[in-house]
mmCIF file with all atom_site columns, N, CA and C in Angstrom:
data_model
loop_
_atom_site.group_PDB
_atom_site.id
_atom_site.type_symbol
_atom_site.label_atom_id
_atom_site.label_alt_id
_atom_site.label_comp_id
_atom_site.label_asym_id
_atom_site.label_entity_id
_atom_site.label_seq_id
_atom_site.pdbx_PDB_ins_code
_atom_site.Cartn_x
_atom_site.Cartn_y
_atom_site.Cartn_z
_atom_site.occupancy
_atom_site.B_iso_or_equiv
_atom_site.pdbx_formal_charge
_atom_site.auth_seq_id
_atom_site.auth_comp_id
_atom_site.auth_asym_id
_atom_site.auth_atom_id
_atom_site.pdbx_PDB_model_num
ATOM 1   N N  . MET I 1 1  ? -1.631  19.540  18.378 1.00 51.00 ? 1  MET I N  1
ATOM 2   C CA . MET I 1 1  ? -2.425  18.913  17.347 1.00 51.00 ? 1  MET I CA 1
ATOM 3   C C  . MET I 1 1  ? -1.679  17.719  16.793 1.00 51.00 ? 1  MET I C  1
ATOM 4   N N  . LEU I 1 2  ? -2.345  16.663  16.606 1.00 57.00 ? 2  LEU I N  1
ATOM 5   C CA . LEU I 1 2  ? -1.886  15.407  16.016 1.00 57.00 ? 2  LEU I CA 1
ATOM 6   C C  . LEU I 1 2  ? -0.425  15.068  16.312 1.00 57.00 ? 2  LEU I C  1
ATOM 7   N N  . PRO I 1 3  ? -0.066  14.963  17.607 1.00 53.00 ? 3  PRO I N  1
ATOM 8   C CA . PRO I 1 3  ? 1.305   14.574  17.921 1.00 53.00 ? 3  PRO I CA 1
ATOM 9   C C  . PRO I 1 3  ? 1.566   13.153  17.450 1.00 53.00 ? 3  PRO I C  1
ATOM 10  N N  . LYS I 1 4  ? 2.822   12.822  17.269 1.00 42.00 ? 4  LYS I N  1
ATOM 11  C CA . LYS I 1 4  ? 3.158   11.475  16.861 1.00 42.00 ? 4  LYS I CA 1
ATOM 12  C C  . LYS I 1 4  ? 2.540   10.483  17.840 1.00 42.00 ? 4  LYS I C  1
ATOM 13  N N  . GLY I 1 5  ? 2.092   9.350   17.316 1.00 39.00 ? 5  GLY I N  1
ATOM 14  C CA . GLY I 1 5  ? 1.437   8.356   18.165 1.00 39.00 ? 5  GLY I CA 1
ATOM 15  C C  . GLY I 1 5  ? -0.068  8.397   18.084 1.00 39.00 ? 5  GLY I C  1
ATOM 16  N N  . ARG I 1 6  ? -0.596  9.333   17.330 1.00 81.00 ? 6  ARG I N  1
ATOM 17  C CA . ARG I 1 6  ? -2.045  9.427   17.184 1.00 81.00 ? 6  ARG I CA 1
ATOM 18  C C  . ARG I 1 6  ? -2.553  8.667   15.977 1.00 81.00 ? 6  ARG I C  1
ATOM 19  N N  . ILE I 1 7  ? -1.648  7.981   15.288 1.00 88.00 ? 7  ILE I N  1
ATOM 20  C CA . ILE I 1 7  ? -2.045  7.064   14.233 1.00 88.00 ? 7  ILE I CA 1
ATOM 21  C C  . ILE I 1 7  ? -1.936  5.701   14.889 1.00 88.00 ? 7  ILE I C  1
ATOM 22  N N  . SER I 1 8  ? -3.000  4.917   14.879 1.00 90.00 ? 8  SER I N  1
ATOM 23  C CA . SER I 1 8  ? -3.028  3.678   15.652 1.00 90.00 ? 8  SER I CA 1
ATOM 24  C C  . SER I 1 8  ? -2.172  2.566   15.078 1.00 90.00 ? 8  SER I C  1
ATOM 25  N N  . LYS I 1 9  ? -1.507  1.859   15.958 1.00 87.00 ? 9  LYS I N  1
ATOM 26  C CA . LYS I 1 9  ? -0.866  0.556   15.765 1.00 87.00 ? 9  LYS I CA 1
ATOM 27  C C  . LYS I 1 9  ? -0.033  0.347   14.497 1.00 87.00 ? 9  LYS I C  1
ATOM 28  N N  . PRO I 1 10 ? 0.953   1.230   14.184 1.00 91.00 ? 10 PRO I N  1
ATOM 29  C CA . PRO I 1 10 ? 1.818   0.878   13.070 1.00 91.00 ? 10 PRO I CA 1
ATOM 30  C C  . PRO I 1 10 ? 2.636   -0.357  13.396 1.00 91.00 ? 10 PRO I C  1
ATOM 31  N N  . GLY I 1 11 ? 3.070   -1.067  12.386 1.00 93.00 ? 11 GLY I N  1
ATOM 32  C CA . GLY I 1 11 ? 3.891   -2.280  12.618 1.00 93.00 ? 11 GLY I CA 1
ATOM 33  C C  . GLY I 1 11 ? 3.671   -3.317  11.528 1.00 93.00 ? 11 GLY I C  1
ATOM 34  N N  . MET I 1 12 ? 4.039   -4.572  11.863 1.00 94.00 ? 12 MET I N  1
ATOM 35  C CA . MET I 1 12 ? 3.932   -5.675  10.909 1.00 94.00 ? 12 MET I CA 1
ATOM 36  C C  . MET I 1 12 ? 2.693   -6.504  11.251 1.00 94.00 ? 12 MET I C  1
ATOM 37  N N  . TYR I 1 13 ? 1.947   -6.870  10.225 1.00 94.00 ? 13 TYR I N  1
ATOM 38  C CA . TYR I 1 13 ? 0.737   -7.660  10.387 1.00 94.00 ? 13 TYR I CA 1
ATOM 39  C C  . TYR I 1 13 ? 0.819   -8.895  9.501  1.00 94.00 ? 13 TYR I C  1
ATOM 40  N N  . THR I 1 14 ? 0.604   -10.054 10.067 1.00 93.00 ? 14 THR I N  1
ATOM 41  C CA . THR I 1 14 ? 0.606   -11.310 9.312  1.00 93.00 ? 14 THR I CA 1
ATOM 42  C C  . THR I 1 14 ? -0.748  -11.961 9.463  1.00 93.00 ? 14 THR I C  1
ATOM 43  N N  . GLY I 1 15 ? -1.400  -12.223 8.343  1.00 87.00 ? 15 GLY I N  1
ATOM 44  C CA . GLY I 1 15 ? -2.687  -12.911 8.373  1.00 87.00 ? 15 GLY I CA 1
ATOM 45  C C  . GLY I 1 15 ? -3.881  -12.006 8.485  1.00 87.00 ? 15 GLY I C  1
ATOM 46  N N  . THR I 1 16 ? -3.792  -10.956 9.250  1.00 87.00 ? 16 THR I N  1
ATOM 47  C CA . THR I 1 16 ? -4.904  -10.022 9.419  1.00 87.00 ? 16 THR I CA 1
ATOM 48  C C  . THR I 1 16 ? -4.448  -8.603  9.103  1.00 87.00 ? 16 THR I C  1
ATOM 49  N N  . ALA I 1 17 ? -5.093  -7.989  8.150  1.00 85.00 ? 17 ALA I N  1
ATOM 50  C CA . ALA I 1 17 ? -4.743  -6.616  7.805  1.00 85.00 ? 17 ALA I CA 1
ATOM 51  C C  . ALA I 1 17 ? -5.288  -5.654  8.865  1.00 85.00 ? 17 ALA I C  1
ATOM 52  N N  . PRO I 1 18 ? -4.589  -4.571  9.115  1.00 94.00 ? 18 PRO I N  1
ATOM 53  C CA . PRO I 1 18 ? -5.010  -3.639  10.184 1.00 94.00 ? 18 PRO I CA 1
ATOM 54  C C  . PRO I 1 18 ? -6.112  -2.686  9.733  1.00 94.00 ? 18 PRO I C  1
ATOM 55  N N  . THR I 1 19 ? -6.856  -2.202  10.705 1.00 95.00 ? 19 THR I N  1
ATOM 56  C CA . THR I 1 19 ? -7.755  -1.082  10.518 1.00 95.00 ? 19 THR I CA 1
ATOM 57  C C  . THR I 1 19 ? -7.171  0.052   11.349 1.00 95.00 ? 19 THR I C  1
ATOM 58  N N  . VAL I 1 20 ? -6.936  1.178   10.728 1.00 95.00 ? 20 VAL I N  1
ATOM 59  C CA . VAL I 1 20 ? -6.210  2.274   11.348 1.00 95.00 ? 20 VAL I CA 1
ATOM 60  C C  . VAL I 1 20 ? -7.159  3.404   11.744 1.00 95.00 ? 20 VAL I C  1
ATOM 61  N N  . THR I 1 21 ? -6.962  3.909   12.961 1.00 95.00 ? 21 THR I N  1
ATOM 62  C CA . THR I 1 21 ? -7.695  5.103   13.392 1.00 95.00 ? 21 THR I CA 1
ATOM 63  C C  . THR I 1 21 ? -6.700  6.255   13.566 1.00 95.00 ? 21 THR I C  1
ATOM 64  N N  . ILE I 1 22 ? -7.197  7.466   13.306 1.00 94.00 ? 22 ILE I N  1
ATOM 65  C CA . ILE I 1 22 ? -6.395  8.662   13.459 1.00 94.00 ? 22 ILE I CA 1
ATOM 66  C C  . ILE I 1 22 ? -7.198  9.595   14.361 1.00 94.00 ? 22 ILE I C  1
ATOM 67  N N  . THR I 1 23 ? -6.538  10.144  15.377 1.00 91.00 ? 23 THR I N  1
ATOM 68  C CA . THR I 1 23 ? -7.254  11.043  16.282 1.00 91.00 ? 23 THR I CA 1
ATOM 69  C C  . THR I 1 23 ? -6.466  12.333  16.497 1.00 91.00 ? 23 THR I C  1
ATOM 70  N N  . ASP I 1 24 ? -7.177  13.362  16.881 1.00 89.00 ? 24 ASP I N  1
ATOM 71  C CA . ASP I 1 24 ? -6.565  14.646  17.260 1.00 89.00 ? 24 ASP I CA 1
ATOM 72  C C  . ASP I 1 24 ? -7.436  15.235  18.373 1.00 89.00 ? 24 ASP I C  1
ATOM 73  N N  . ALA I 1 25 ? -6.777  15.713  19.428 1.00 83.00 ? 25 ALA I N  1
ATOM 74  C CA . ALA I 1 25 ? -7.526  16.215  20.587 1.00 83.00 ? 25 ALA I CA 1
ATOM 75  C C  . ALA I 1 25 ? -8.022  17.662  20.430 1.00 83.00 ? 25 ALA I C  1
ATOM 76  N N  . SER I 1 26 ? -7.575  18.337  19.387 1.00 83.00 ? 26 SER I N  1
ATOM 77  C CA . SER I 1 26 ? -7.966  19.741  19.195 1.00 83.00 ? 26 SER I CA 1
ATOM 78  C C  . SER I 1 26 ? -9.430  19.833  18.766 1.00 83.00 ? 26 SER I C  1
ATOM 79  N N  . LYS I 1 27 ? -10.171 20.687  19.431 1.00 83.00 ? 27 LYS I N  1
ATOM 80  C CA . LYS I 1 27 ? -11.597 20.859  19.125 1.00 83.00 ? 27 LYS I CA 1
ATOM 81  C C  . LYS I 1 27 ? -11.771 21.370  17.697 1.00 83.00 ? 27 LYS I C  1
ATOM 82  N N  . GLY I 1 28 ? -12.608 20.670  16.950 1.00 87.00 ? 28 GLY I N  1
ATOM 83  C CA . GLY I 1 28 ? -12.920 21.087  15.588 1.00 87.00 ? 28 GLY I CA 1
ATOM 84  C C  . GLY I 1 28 ? -11.846 20.767  14.553 1.00 87.00 ? 28 GLY I C  1
ATOM 85  N N  . ALA I 1 29 ? -10.830 20.002  14.935 1.00 89.00 ? 29 ALA I N  1
ATOM 86  C CA . ALA I 1 29 ? -9.757  19.689  13.977 1.00 89.00 ? 29 ALA I CA 1
ATOM 87  C C  . ALA I 1 29 ? -10.271 18.823  12.839 1.00 89.00 ? 29 ALA I C  1
ATOM 88  N N  . VAL I 1 30 ? -9.772  19.103  11.640 1.00 93.00 ? 30 VAL I N  1
ATOM 89  C CA . VAL I 1 30 ? -10.050 18.305  10.477 1.00 93.00 ? 30 VAL I CA 1
ATOM 90  C C  . VAL I 1 30 ? -8.765  17.570  10.118 1.00 93.00 ? 30 VAL I C  1
ATOM 91  N N  . ILE I 1 31 ? -8.842  16.263  9.957  1.00 94.00 ? 31 ILE I N  1
ATOM 92  C CA . ILE I 1 31 ? -7.649  15.433  9.669  1.00 94.00 ? 31 ILE I CA 1
ATOM 93  C C  . ILE I 1 31 ? -7.661  15.055  8.201  1.00 94.00 ? 31 ILE I C  1
ATOM 94  N N  . TYR I 1 32 ? -6.499  15.211  7.588  1.00 96.00 ? 32 TYR I N  1
ATOM 95  C CA . TYR I 1 32 ? -6.284  14.822  6.189  1.00 96.00 ? 32 TYR I CA 1
ATOM 96  C C  . TYR I 1 32 ? -5.176  13.774  6.166  1.00 96.00 ? 32 TYR I C  1
ATOM 97  N N  . PHE I 1 33 ? -5.267  12.793  5.244  1.00 97.00 ? 33 PHE I N  1
ATOM 98  C CA . PHE I 1 33 ? -4.274  11.743  5.203  1.00 97.00 ? 33 PHE I CA 1
ATOM 99  C C  . PHE I 1 33 ? -3.968  11.280  3.791  1.00 97.00 ? 33 PHE I C  1
ATOM 100 N N  . THR I 1 34 ? -2.812  10.632  3.655  1.00 97.00 ? 34 THR I N  1
ATOM 101 C CA . THR I 1 34 ? -2.437  9.968   2.392  1.00 97.00 ? 34 THR I CA 1
ATOM 102 C C  . THR I 1 34 ? -1.990  8.552   2.730  1.00 97.00 ? 34 THR I C  1
ATOM 103 N N  . THR I 1 35 ? -2.099  7.666   1.767  1.00 96.00 ? 35 THR I N  1
ATOM 104 C CA . THR I 1 35 ? -1.670  6.275   1.951  1.00 96.00 ? 35 THR I CA 1
ATOM 105 C C  . THR I 1 35 ? -0.566  5.915   0.989  1.00 96.00 ? 35 THR I C  1
ATOM 106 N N  . ASP I 1 36 ? -0.040  6.876   0.247  1.00 94.00 ? 36 ASP I N  1
ATOM 107 C CA . ASP I 1 36 ? 1.041   6.594   -0.702 1.00 94.00 ? 36 ASP I CA 1
ATOM 108 C C  . ASP I 1 36 ? 2.387   7.155   -0.225 1.00 94.00 ? 36 ASP I C  1
ATOM 109 N N  . GLY I 1 37 ? 2.439   7.647   1.015  1.00 91.00 ? 37 GLY I N  1
ATOM 110 C CA . GLY I 1 37 ? 3.673   8.156   1.560  1.00 91.00 ? 37 GLY I CA 1
ATOM 111 C C  . GLY I 1 37 ? 3.924   9.616   1.262  1.00 91.00 ? 37 GLY I C  1
ATOM 112 N N  . SER I 1 38 ? 3.059   10.253  0.446  1.00 96.00 ? 38 SER I N  1
ATOM 113 C CA . SER I 1 38 ? 3.229   11.663  0.142  1.00 96.00 ? 38 SER I CA 1
ATOM 114 C C  . SER I 1 38 ? 2.752   12.523  1.310  1.00 96.00 ? 38 SER I C  1
ATOM 115 N N  . PRO I 1 39 ? 3.252   13.752  1.415  1.00 95.00 ? 39 PRO I N  1
ATOM 116 C CA . PRO I 1 39 ? 2.825   14.627  2.512  1.00 95.00 ? 39 PRO I CA 1
ATOM 117 C C  . PRO I 1 39 ? 1.365   14.984  2.362  1.00 95.00 ? 39 PRO I C  1
ATOM 118 N N  . PRO I 1 40 ? 0.589   14.939  3.429  1.00 95.00 ? 40 PRO I N  1
ATOM 119 C CA . PRO I 1 40 ? -0.828  15.331  3.351  1.00 95.00 ? 40 PRO I CA 1
ATOM 120 C C  . PRO I 1 40 ? -0.999  16.848  3.289  1.00 95.00 ? 40 PRO I C  1
ATOM 121 N N  . THR I 1 41 ? -1.993  17.283  2.560  1.00 94.00 ? 41 THR I N  1
ATOM 122 C CA . THR I 1 41 ? -2.374  18.694  2.488  1.00 94.00 ? 41 THR I CA 1
ATOM 123 C C  . THR I 1 41 ? -3.877  18.773  2.619  1.00 94.00 ? 41 THR I C  1
ATOM 124 N N  . GLU I 1 42 ? -4.405  19.977  2.544  1.00 93.00 ? 42 GLU I N  1
ATOM 125 C CA . GLU I 1 42 ? -5.858  20.151  2.589  1.00 93.00 ? 42 GLU I CA 1
ATOM 126 C C  . GLU I 1 42 ? -6.556  19.540  1.382  1.00 93.00 ? 42 GLU I C  1
ATOM 127 N N  . LYS I 1 43 ? -5.821  19.194  0.350  1.00 95.00 ? 43 LYS I N  1
ATOM 128 C CA . LYS I 1 43 ? -6.379  18.571  -0.849 1.00 95.00 ? 43 LYS I CA 1
ATOM 129 C C  . LYS I 1 43 ? -6.360  17.043  -0.740 1.00 95.00 ? 43 LYS I C  1
ATOM 130 N N  . ALA I 1 44 ? -5.733  16.513  0.306  1.00 97.00 ? 44 ALA I N  1
ATOM 131 C CA . ALA I 1 44 ? -5.678  15.054  0.508  1.00 97.00 ? 44 ALA I CA 1
ATOM 132 C C  . ALA I 1 44 ? -7.039  14.559  0.990  1.00 97.00 ? 44 ALA I C  1
ATOM 133 N N  . GLN I 1 45 ? -7.150  13.248  1.112  1.00 97.00 ? 45 GLN I N  1
ATOM 134 C CA . GLN I 1 45 ? -8.404  12.663  1.581  1.00 97.00 ? 45 GLN I CA 1
ATOM 135 C C  . GLN I 1 45 ? -8.682  13.071  3.017  1.00 97.00 ? 45 GLN I C  1
ATOM 136 N N  . ARG I 1 46 ? -9.911  13.417  3.303  1.00 97.00 ? 46 ARG I N  1
ATOM 137 C CA . ARG I 1 46 ? -10.308 13.796  4.658  1.00 97.00 ? 46 ARG I CA 1
ATOM 138 C C  . ARG I 1 46 ? -10.649 12.537  5.453  1.00 97.00 ? 46 ARG I C  1
ATOM 139 N N  . TYR I 1 47 ? -10.159 12.466  6.679  1.00 97.00 ? 47 TYR I N  1
ATOM 140 C CA . TYR I 1 47 ? -10.403 11.304  7.547  1.00 97.00 ? 47 TYR I CA 1
ATOM 141 C C  . TYR I 1 47 ? -11.784 11.413  8.154  1.00 97.00 ? 47 TYR I C  1
ATOM 142 N N  . THR I 1 48 ? -12.621 10.403  7.931  1.00 96.00 ? 48 THR I N  1
ATOM 143 C CA . THR I 1 48 ? -13.971 10.408  8.513  1.00 96.00 ? 48 THR I CA 1
ATOM 144 C C  . THR I 1 48 ? -14.297 9.096   9.222  1.00 96.00 ? 48 THR I C  1
ATOM 145 N N  . ALA I 1 49 ? -13.506 8.058   8.982  1.00 97.00 ? 49 ALA I N  1
ATOM 146 C CA . ALA I 1 49 ? -13.778 6.750   9.586  1.00 97.00 ? 49 ALA I CA 1
ATOM 147 C C  . ALA I 1 49 ? -12.483 5.927   9.554  1.00 97.00 ? 49 ALA I C  1
ATOM 148 N N  . PRO I 1 50 ? -12.410 4.870   10.375 1.00 96.00 ? 50 PRO I N  1
ATOM 149 C CA . PRO I 1 50 ? -11.218 4.005   10.348 1.00 96.00 ? 50 PRO I CA 1
ATOM 150 C C  . PRO I 1 50 ? -10.893 3.522   8.927  1.00 96.00 ? 50 PRO I C  1
ATOM 151 N N  . ILE I 1 51 ? -9.606  3.350   8.687  1.00 96.00 ? 51 ILE I N  1
ATOM 152 C CA . ILE I 1 51 ? -9.107  2.988   7.355  1.00 96.00 ? 51 ILE I CA 1
ATOM 153 C C  . ILE I 1 51 ? -8.677  1.541   7.363  1.00 96.00 ? 51 ILE I C  1
ATOM 154 N N  . ALA I 1 52 ? -9.284  0.706   6.508  1.00 95.00 ? 52 ALA I N  1
ATOM 155 C CA . ALA I 1 52 ? -8.905  -0.706  6.395  1.00 95.00 ? 52 ALA I CA 1
ATOM 156 C C  . ALA I 1 52 ? -7.778  -0.811  5.363  1.00 95.00 ? 52 ALA I C  1
ATOM 157 N N  . LEU I 1 53 ? -6.646  -1.361  5.769  1.00 94.00 ? 53 LEU I N  1
ATOM 158 C CA . LEU I 1 53 ? -5.518  -1.541  4.867  1.00 94.00 ? 53 LEU I CA 1
ATOM 159 C C  . LEU I 1 53 ? -5.418  -2.993  4.454  1.00 94.00 ? 53 LEU I C  1
ATOM 160 N N  . SER I 1 54 ? -5.092  -3.243  3.198  1.00 93.00 ? 54 SER I N  1
ATOM 161 C CA . SER I 1 54 ? -4.978  -4.618  2.724  1.00 93.00 ? 54 SER I CA 1
ATOM 162 C C  . SER I 1 54 ? -3.573  -4.951  2.204  1.00 93.00 ? 54 SER I C  1
ATOM 163 N N  . SER I 1 55 ? -2.726  -3.920  2.156  1.00 94.00 ? 55 SER I N  1
ATOM 164 C CA . SER I 1 55 ? -1.346  -4.146  1.680  1.00 94.00 ? 55 SER I CA 1
ATOM 165 C C  . SER I 1 55 ? -0.425  -3.208  2.440  1.00 94.00 ? 55 SER I C  1
ATOM 166 N N  . THR I 1 56 ? 0.867   -3.418  2.266  1.00 95.00 ? 56 THR I N  1
ATOM 167 C CA . THR I 1 56 ? 1.865   -2.579  2.946  1.00 95.00 ? 56 THR I CA 1
ATOM 168 C C  . THR I 1 56 ? 1.638   -1.121  2.553  1.00 95.00 ? 56 THR I C  1
ATOM 169 N N  . THR I 1 57 ? 1.564   -0.254  3.559  1.00 95.00 ? 57 THR I N  1
ATOM 170 C CA . THR I 1 57 ? 1.175   1.128   3.360  1.00 95.00 ? 57 THR I CA 1
ATOM 171 C C  . THR I 1 57 ? 1.951   2.060   4.280  1.00 95.00 ? 57 THR I C  1
ATOM 172 N N  . THR I 1 58 ? 2.372   3.199   3.766  1.00 96.00 ? 58 THR I N  1
ATOM 173 C CA . THR I 1 58 ? 2.871   4.276   4.630  1.00 96.00 ? 58 THR I CA 1
ATOM 174 C C  . THR I 1 58 ? 1.795   5.324   4.680  1.00 96.00 ? 58 THR I C  1
ATOM 175 N N  . LEU I 1 59 ? 1.210   5.504   5.850  1.00 96.00 ? 59 LEU I N  1
ATOM 176 C CA . LEU I 1 59 ? 0.121   6.443   6.043  1.00 96.00 ? 59 LEU I CA 1
ATOM 177 C C  . LEU I 1 59 ? 0.693   7.700   6.702  1.00 96.00 ? 59 LEU I C  1
ATOM 178 N N  . LYS I 1 60 ? 0.326   8.843   6.174  1.00 96.00 ? 60 LYS I N  1
ATOM 179 C CA . LYS I 1 60 ? 0.722   10.130  6.759  1.00 96.00 ? 60 LYS I CA 1
ATOM 180 C C  . LYS I 1 60 ? -0.530  10.961  6.997  1.00 96.00 ? 60 LYS I C  1
ATOM 181 N N  . ALA I 1 61 ? -0.533  11.701  8.090  1.00 95.00 ? 61 ALA I N  1
ATOM 182 C CA . ALA I 1 61 ? -1.720  12.496  8.433  1.00 95.00 ? 61 ALA I CA 1
ATOM 183 C C  . ALA I 1 61 ? -1.312  13.816  9.071  1.00 95.00 ? 61 ALA I C  1
ATOM 184 N N  . MET I 1 62 ? -2.188  14.800  8.901  1.00 93.00 ? 62 MET I N  1
ATOM 185 C CA . MET I 1 62 ? -2.026  16.082  9.581  1.00 93.00 ? 62 MET I CA 1
ATOM 186 C C  . MET I 1 62 ? -3.411  16.613  9.882  1.00 93.00 ? 62 MET I C  1
ATOM 187 N N  . ALA I 1 63 ? -3.461  17.543  10.844 1.00 92.00 ? 63 ALA I N  1
ATOM 188 C CA . ALA I 1 63 ? -4.735  18.110  11.260 1.00 92.00 ? 63 ALA I CA 1
ATOM 189 C C  . ALA I 1 63 ? -4.679  19.623  11.174 1.00 92.00 ? 63 ALA I C  1
ATOM 190 N N  . ILE I 1 64 ? -5.847  20.199  10.939 1.00 91.00 ? 64 ILE I N  1
ATOM 191 C CA . ILE I 1 64 ? -5.980  21.663  10.963 1.00 91.00 ? 64 ILE I CA 1
ATOM 192 C C  . ILE I 1 64 ? -7.174  21.962  11.856 1.00 91.00 ? 64 ILE I C  1
ATOM 193 N N  . ALA I 1 65 ? -6.929  22.780  12.869 1.00 87.00 ? 65 ALA I N  1
ATOM 194 C CA . ALA I 1 65 ? -8.008  23.196  13.776 1.00 87.00 ? 65 ALA I CA 1
ATOM 195 C C  . ALA I 1 65 ? -8.336  24.672  13.502 1.00 87.00 ? 65 ALA I C  1
ATOM 196 N N  . PRO I 1 66 ? -9.568  25.076  13.829 1.00 85.00 ? 66 PRO I N  1
ATOM 197 C CA . PRO I 1 66 ? -9.981  26.453  13.532 1.00 85.00 ? 66 PRO I CA 1
ATOM 198 C C  . PRO I 1 66 ? -9.084  27.537  14.134 1.00 85.00 ? 66 PRO I C  1
ATOM 199 N N  . VAL I 1 67 ? -8.546  27.308  15.318 1.00 78.00 ? 67 VAL I N  1
ATOM 200 C CA . VAL I 1 67 ? -7.759  28.366  15.995 1.00 78.00 ? 67 VAL I CA 1
ATOM 201 C C  . VAL I 1 67 ? -6.267  28.104  15.989 1.00 78.00 ? 67 VAL I C  1
ATOM 202 N N  . SER I 1 68 ? -5.784  27.197  15.166 1.00 75.00 ? 68 SER I N  1
ATOM 203 C CA . SER I 1 68 ? -4.346  26.964  15.122 1.00 75.00 ? 68 SER I CA 1
ATOM 204 C C  . SER I 1 68 ? -3.920  26.605  13.717 1.00 75.00 ? 68 SER I C  1
ATOM 205 N N  . SER I 1 69 ? -2.615  26.537  13.539 1.00 76.00 ? 69 SER I N  1
ATOM 206 C CA . SER I 1 69 ? -2.105  26.226  12.217 1.00 76.00 ? 69 SER I CA 1
ATOM 207 C C  . SER I 1 69 ? -2.075  24.724  11.995 1.00 76.00 ? 69 SER I C  1
ATOM 208 N N  . GLN I 1 70 ? -1.579  24.353  10.844 1.00 82.00 ? 70 GLN I N  1
ATOM 209 C CA . GLN I 1 70 ? -1.449  22.951  10.480 1.00 82.00 ? 70 GLN I CA 1
ATOM 210 C C  . GLN I 1 70 ? -0.521  22.228  11.460 1.00 82.00 ? 70 GLN I C  1
ATOM 211 N N  . SER I 1 71 ? -0.896  21.003  11.829 1.00 85.00 ? 71 SER I N  1
ATOM 212 C CA . SER I 1 71 ? -0.058  20.219  12.741 1.00 85.00 ? 71 SER I CA 1
ATOM 213 C C  . SER I 1 71 ? 1.137   19.661  12.005 1.00 85.00 ? 71 SER I C  1
ATOM 214 N N  . PRO I 1 72 ? 2.142   19.188  12.735 1.00 87.00 ? 72 PRO I N  1
ATOM 215 C CA . PRO I 1 72 ? 3.219   18.443  12.116 1.00 87.00 ? 72 PRO I CA 1
ATOM 216 C C  . PRO I 1 72 ? 2.622   17.153  11.521 1.00 87.00 ? 72 PRO I C  1
ATOM 217 N N  . THR I 1 73 ? 3.267   16.593  10.521 1.00 90.00 ? 73 THR I N  1
ATOM 218 C CA . THR I 1 73 ? 2.807   15.366  9.899  1.00 90.00 ? 73 THR I CA 1
ATOM 219 C C  . THR I 1 73 ? 3.140   14.180  10.785 1.00 90.00 ? 73 THR I C  1
ATOM 220 N N  . ALA I 1 74 ? 2.156   13.334  11.044 1.00 91.00 ? 74 ALA I N  1
ATOM 221 C CA . ALA I 1 74 ? 2.370   12.084  11.762 1.00 91.00 ? 74 ALA I CA 1
ATOM 222 C C  . ALA I 1 74 ? 2.484   10.983  10.715 1.00 91.00 ? 74 ALA I C  1
ATOM 223 N N  . ARG I 1 75 ? 3.273   9.931   11.013 1.00 92.00 ? 75 ARG I N  1
ATOM 224 C CA . ARG I 1 75 ? 3.531   8.869   10.047 1.00 92.00 ? 75 ARG I CA 1
ATOM 225 C C  . ARG I 1 75 ? 3.402   7.509   10.697 1.00 92.00 ? 75 ARG I C  1
ATOM 226 N N  . GLY I 1 76 ? 2.836   6.557   9.972  1.00 92.00 ? 76 GLY I N  1
ATOM 227 C CA . GLY I 1 76 ? 2.773   5.175   10.444 1.00 92.00 ? 76 GLY I CA 1
ATOM 228 C C  . GLY I 1 76 ? 3.013   4.255   9.265  1.00 92.00 ? 76 GLY I C  1
ATOM 229 N N  . LYS I 1 77 ? 3.884   3.277   9.429  1.00 94.00 ? 77 LYS I N  1
ATOM 230 C CA . LYS I 1 77 ? 4.138   2.291   8.364  1.00 94.00 ? 77 LYS I CA 1
ATOM 231 C C  . LYS I 1 77 ? 3.514   0.989   8.783  1.00 94.00 ? 77 LYS I C  1
ATOM 232 N N  . TYR I 1 78 ? 2.738   0.385   7.868  1.00 94.00 ? 78 TYR I N  1
ATOM 233 C CA . TYR I 1 78 ? 2.022   -0.856  8.103  1.00 94.00 ? 78 TYR I CA 1
ATOM 234 C C  . TYR I 1 78 ? 2.498   -1.868  7.090  1.00 94.00 ? 78 TYR I C  1
ATOM 235 N N  . VAL I 1 79 ? 3.127   -2.916  7.567  1.00 94.00 ? 79 VAL I N  1
ATOM 236 C CA . VAL I 1 79 ? 3.617   -3.983  6.682  1.00 94.00 ? 79 VAL I CA 1
ATOM 237 C C  . VAL I 1 79 ? 2.654   -5.155  6.799  1.00 94.00 ? 79 VAL I C  1
ATOM 238 N N  . VAL I 1 80 ? 2.042   -5.513  5.673  1.00 93.00 ? 80 VAL I N  1
ATOM 239 C CA . VAL I 1 80 ? 1.050   -6.598  5.658  1.00 93.00 ? 80 VAL I CA 1
ATOM 240 C C  . VAL I 1 80 ? 1.626   -7.735  4.860  1.00 93.00 ? 80 VAL I C  1
ATOM 241 N N  . LYS I 1 81 ? 1.699   -8.915  5.521  1.00 91.00 ? 81 LYS I N  1
ATOM 242 C CA . LYS I 1 81 ? 2.249   -10.111 4.847  1.00 91.00 ? 81 LYS I CA 1
ATOM 243 C C  . LYS I 1 81 ? 1.198   -11.192 4.747  1.00 91.00 ? 81 LYS I C  1
#
């Protein structure tokens, strides 16, 4: 569930702010994320669509699937200049 690398295109962006996608291959997985660098929990925002970032952000995400436990937290840092 949600192995590292499933948060799209972390890195530095100049001129154009990124739109981030988060994916998980587990059937029925629900993805939760934060944009303030805090660890995601089931009380965090639920991922339903790509996330448009307009400033430097540390995004963290985790997934929960019906037949497995919580995934490890994936992290992506986006520097917007």
